[in-house]
Coordinates of C-alpha atoms and ligand atoms in Angstrom, one line a residue:
M1 CA 0.0 0.0 0.0
I2 CA 1.2 3.5 -0.9
H3 CA 1.9 6.2 1.6
S4 CA 2.0 9.5 -0.3
C5 CA 2.2 13.2 0.1
Y6 CA -0.9 13.3 -2.0
S7 CA -3.9 13.1 0.3
E8 CA -6.4 13.8 -2.4
K9 CA -6.6 13.4 -6.2
F10 CA -6.7 17.1 -7.1
G11 CA -3.2 18.4 -7.6
I12 CA -1.5 15.1 -8.4
P13 CA 0.6 15.4 -11.5
R14 CA -0.5 13.6 -14.7
Q15 CA 2.5 11.3 -14.7
P16 CA 5.3 10.4 -12.4
G17 CA 8.7 12.1 -12.8
L18 CA 7.2 15.5 -13.3
V19 CA 7.4 16.5 -9.6
K20 CA 10.8 15.7 -8.1
N21 CA 9.8 16.7 -4.5
A22 CA 6.8 14.3 -4.4
R23 CA 7.6 11.8 -1.6
G24 CA 6.1 8.5 -0.6
A25 CA 6.7 4.9 0.5
I26 CA 5.3 1.5 -0.4
E27 CA 4.3 -0.3 2.8
L28 CA 5.0 -4.0 2.3
L29 CA 2.2 -6.3 3.4
P30 CA 2.2 -10.1 3.8
P31 CA 3.1 -12.2 1.9
C32 CA 5.3 -9.6 0.2
D33 CA 7.0 -8.3 3.3
R34 CA 10.0 -10.6 3.3
E35 CA 13.3 -8.7 2.9
E36 CA 14.7 -11.3 0.5
M37 CA 12.0 -10.6 -2.0
Y38 CA 13.8 -7.3 -2.7
R39 CA 17.4 -8.5 -2.7
E40 CA 19.4 -6.5 -5.3
L41 CA 16.6 -4.1 -5.9
D42 CA 18.9 -1.5 -4.4
S43 CA 21.0 -1.6 -7.6
F44 CA 18.2 0.0 -9.6
S45 CA 17.5 3.7 -9.4
H46 CA 13.9 3.4 -10.6
I47 CA 11.1 0.8 -10.3
W48 CA 7.8 0.1 -12.1
V49 CA 4.9 0.2 -9.7
Q50 CA 1.7 -1.5 -10.8
F51 CA -1.3 -0.4 -8.8
V52 CA -5.1 -0.1 -8.6
F53 CA -6.8 3.3 -9.2
H54 CA -8.9 2.5 -6.2
E55 CA -10.5 5.9 -6.0
A56 CA -11.7 5.9 -9.6
M57 CA -13.7 2.7 -9.3
S58 CA -16.9 4.1 -7.9
D59 CA -17.1 6.6 -10.8
G60 CA -17.0 3.8 -13.4
W61 CA -15.4 4.1 -16.9
R62 CA -16.4 5.0 -20.4
P63 CA -15.1 3.7 -23.8
T64 CA -13.8 7.1 -24.7
V65 CA -12.3 9.9 -22.5
R66 CA -11.2 13.5 -22.8
P67 CA -7.5 13.7 -22.0
P68 CA -6.4 17.0 -20.4
W69 CA -3.7 17.4 -23.1
L70 CA -6.4 18.0 -25.7
G71 CA -7.9 20.8 -23.7
G72 CA -10.7 18.6 -22.4
Q73 CA -12.5 18.8 -25.8
K74 CA -11.6 15.9 -28.0
R75 CA -12.4 12.3 -27.1
V76 CA -10.0 9.4 -27.5
G77 CA -10.4 5.7 -26.8
V78 CA -9.9 4.6 -23.2
F79 CA -7.0 2.4 -24.3
A80 CA -5.3 5.2 -26.1
S81 CA -5.2 7.1 -22.8
R82 CA -3.7 6.9 -19.3
T83 CA -7.0 7.7 -17.6
P84 CA -7.6 6.1 -14.2
H85 CA -11.2 5.4 -15.3
R86 CA -10.5 2.1 -17.2
P87 CA -12.1 -1.3 -17.2
N88 CA -9.5 -3.0 -14.9
Y89 CA -8.5 0.2 -13.0
L90 CA -4.9 -0.8 -13.2
G91 CA -2.1 1.9 -13.4
I92 CA 1.6 1.8 -14.0
S93 CA 4.2 4.4 -12.9
V94 CA 8.0 4.5 -13.1
V95 CA 9.1 6.1 -9.8
R96 CA 12.5 6.8 -8.2
Y97 CA 13.5 4.1 -5.7
L98 CA 15.3 5.5 -2.6
G99 CA 15.7 2.2 -0.7
M100 CA 14.2 0.0 1.9
R101 CA 13.4 1.1 5.5
K102 CA 12.4 -0.8 8.6
E103 CA 10.1 1.0 11.1
K104 CA 8.4 -0.6 14.0
S105 CA 9.0 -4.1 12.5
K106 CA 7.3 -3.0 9.2
L107 CA 9.2 -2.7 5.9
Y108 CA 8.8 0.2 3.5
L109 CA 10.3 1.0 0.1
D110 CA 10.9 4.7 0.0
I111 CA 10.1 6.3 -3.4
S112 CA 9.9 9.8 -4.9
E113 CA 8.6 11.5 -8.1
L114 CA 5.4 9.5 -7.7
D115 CA 1.9 10.3 -9.1
L116 CA 0.0 8.1 -6.6
L117 CA -2.7 8.9 -4.1
N118 CA -2.2 8.0 -0.4
G119 CA -3.7 4.6 0.2
T120 CA -3.3 3.3 -3.4
P121 CA -3.1 -0.5 -3.4
V122 CA 0.1 -1.8 -5.1
V123 CA -0.1 -5.1 -7.1
D124 CA 3.4 -5.5 -8.4
I125 CA 6.9 -4.0 -8.3
K126 CA 9.6 -4.5 -10.9
P127 CA 13.0 -2.9 -11.6
Y128 CA 13.0 -0.3 -14.4
V129 CA 15.6 -1.5 -16.9
P130 CA 16.6 1.3 -19.3
Y131 CA 18.4 -1.1 -21.5
S132 CA 15.1 -2.5 -22.7
D133 CA 12.4 -0.2 -21.2
K134 CA 13.7 3.0 -22.7
V135 CA 12.6 3.5 -26.3
D136 CA 14.6 6.3 -27.9
M137 CA 12.5 6.8 -31.1
A138 CA 9.1 6.6 -29.5
S139 CA 6.4 9.1 -30.5
S140 CA 4.1 10.6 -27.9
G141 CA 0.9 10.9 -29.9
F142 CA -1.3 13.7 -28.6
V143 CA 0.6 13.8 -25.3
Q144 CA 2.7 16.9 -25.6
S145 CA 5.1 17.9 -22.8
G146 CA 6.7 21.3 -22.6
D147 CA 3.6 23.3 -21.7
E148 CA 4.6 26.7 -20.4
L149 CA 5.2 26.6 -16.6
I150 CA 3.0 28.7 -14.4
T151 CA 4.7 31.4 -12.3
V152 CA 4.1 30.7 -8.6
V153 CA 4.4 33.3 -5.9
Y154 CA 3.5 33.2 -2.2
T155 CA 2.0 35.6 0.3
R156 CA 4.2 36.3 3.3
E157 CA 1.9 34.3 5.5
A158 CA 2.0 31.2 3.2
E159 CA 5.7 31.5 2.9
D160 CA 6.1 31.6 6.7
A161 CA 3.7 28.7 7.2
C162 CA 5.7 26.5 4.8
K163 CA 8.9 27.3 6.7
R164 CA 7.3 26.4 10.1
Y165 CA 6.0 23.1 8.6
E166 CA 9.3 22.2 7.1
K167 CA 11.1 22.7 10.4
T168 CA 8.8 20.4 12.3
S169 CA 8.2 17.8 9.7
G170 CA 11.4 17.8 7.7
R171 CA 9.3 17.7 4.5
S172 CA 10.0 20.0 1.5
L173 CA 6.5 21.5 1.4
H174 CA 7.4 24.8 -0.4
A175 CA 9.3 23.1 -3.2
L176 CA 6.6 20.5 -3.6
I177 CA 3.8 23.2 -3.8
T178 CA 5.8 25.2 -6.4
E179 CA 6.5 22.2 -8.6
L180 CA 2.9 21.0 -8.5
L181 CA 1.4 24.4 -9.3
Q182 CA 3.9 25.1 -12.1
Q183 CA 2.3 22.1 -13.9
D184 CA -1.1 23.7 -13.6
P185 CA -3.4 21.1 -12.0
R186 CA -6.6 22.8 -13.0
P187 CA -9.1 20.9 -15.1
A188 CA -8.8 22.0 -18.7
S189 CA -12.3 23.5 -18.6
Q190 CA -11.3 25.9 -15.9
R191 CA -8.0 27.1 -17.4
H192 CA -9.3 30.6 -18.1
K193 CA -11.1 31.3 -14.9
H194 CA -9.8 33.5 -12.1
R195 CA -10.6 31.8 -8.8
E196 CA -9.3 30.2 -5.7
Y197 CA -8.5 26.5 -5.4
G198 CA -7.6 24.2 -2.6
M199 CA -5.5 21.0 -2.4
Q200 CA -4.2 18.8 0.3
L201 CA -0.7 17.6 0.8
W202 CA 0.2 15.4 3.7
D203 CA -1.8 16.9 6.6
M204 CA -1.9 20.4 5.1
N205 CA -4.5 22.4 3.2
I206 CA -3.1 24.7 0.6
R207 CA -5.1 27.5 -1.0
W208 CA -4.1 29.5 -4.1
L209 CA -5.5 32.1 -6.4
A210 CA -5.3 31.4 -10.1
E211 CA -4.9 34.4 -12.5
E212 CA -3.9 33.9 -16.1
S213 CA -0.5 32.2 -15.9
M214 CA 0.3 33.3 -12.4
F215 CA -0.7 31.6 -9.2
T216 CA -0.5 33.1 -5.7
V217 CA -0.4 30.7 -2.8
V218 CA -2.5 32.5 -0.2
S219 CA -2.6 30.0 2.7
V220 CA -1.0 26.9 4.1
A221 CA -2.7 25.5 7.1
K222 CA -3.3 22.3 9.0
R223 CA -6.2 20.3 7.6
L224 CA -9.3 20.6 9.6
S225 CA -11.4 17.8 8.3
E226 CA -11.7 15.2 5.6
N227 CA -14.1 17.1 3.5
G228 CA -11.5 19.9 3.0
H229 CA -11.7 21.6 -0.4
S230 CA -11.4 18.7 -2.7
R231 CA -12.3 19.2 -6.4
T232 CA -12.5 16.9 -9.3
A233 CA -9.2 15.5 -10.6
S234 CA -7.7 17.0 -13.8
W235 CA -8.8 14.0 -15.8
G236 CA -12.4 14.7 -15.1
D237 CA -14.5 11.5 -14.9
G238 CA -14.7 10.7 -18.5
K239 CA -18.3 11.8 -18.7
Ligands
SAH301 N1 1.2 6.8 -14.2 C1 -0.1 6.2 -14.1 C2 -1.2 7.3 -13.7 C3 -1.6 8.2 -14.8 S1 -3.1 9.1 -14.4 C4 -0.5 5.5 -15.4 O1 -0.1 5.9 -16.4 O2 -1.2 4.5 -15.3 C5 -2.5 10.1 -13.1 C6 -3.7 10.5 -12.2 O3 -4.1 9.4 -11.5 C7 -3.3 11.6 -11.2 O4 -3.5 12.8 -11.7 C8 -4.2 11.2 -10.0 O5 -5.2 12.1 -9.8 C9 -4.8 9.8 -10.3 N2 -4.6 8.8 -9.3 C10 -3.4 8.5 -8.7 N3 -3.7 7.5 -7.8 C11 -5.0 7.2 -7.8 C12 -5.8 6.3 -7.2 N4 -5.4 5.4 -6.3 N5 -7.2 6.3 -7.5 C13 -7.6 7.1 -8.4 N6 -6.9 8.0 -9.1 C14 -5.6 8.1 -8.8

């Protein structure tokens, strides 16, 4: 099972690798919690994680979806997309592997650069092998990277709140927020609206104001309750 800085779907990047400061761990559960099952995994920098999009299941799936890369307008086939809303709800991500850790007799694999929600069930782990997994001449279809990055600024209060949190938790909250917002997590349909958004990272609630291509982080505060300010994920629900 995944422990992740991402406490809700909104804000999670569309793929792993995009946000370097994203942190998490895979908690190893029986019968996969024997140390020897991971012997030599340390010699790999990255691993494939196969998992279940457990929070997409209740929404169901559709044969075609509207990927955010196409501005949320055009529909493509579910199997021509990486949407979480798919018939078997299985996902794959290449994440950075930081090593195994033992804590209170439990084993964890520390990972970073993930795009996985807290609580995600993991079904398999394999080493990423560039020699065969990396395809140099591959085309990316309609998935274009290199969107312009959003400019992210902070109010004084938000800046100070990040510093306080970092001191007590040891987590790089400021860098994580900046990286996430630079990627523009808003659903495609809301790209041109000026409004305030909220997202949850670890036990913190982050609010920011979106204006054109500049976001201002206005508050960073402890989460009060589960119903926070969660909004739909950037993939929409395929409807
Ligand atoms: N790399 C994966 C995921 C791509 S979709 C793959 O290609 O299969 C990425 C989105 O999945 C994120 O924006 C996040 O909102 C969503 N997500 C991550 N974990 C999830 C989960 N457990 N349940 C539902 N959605 C999840």
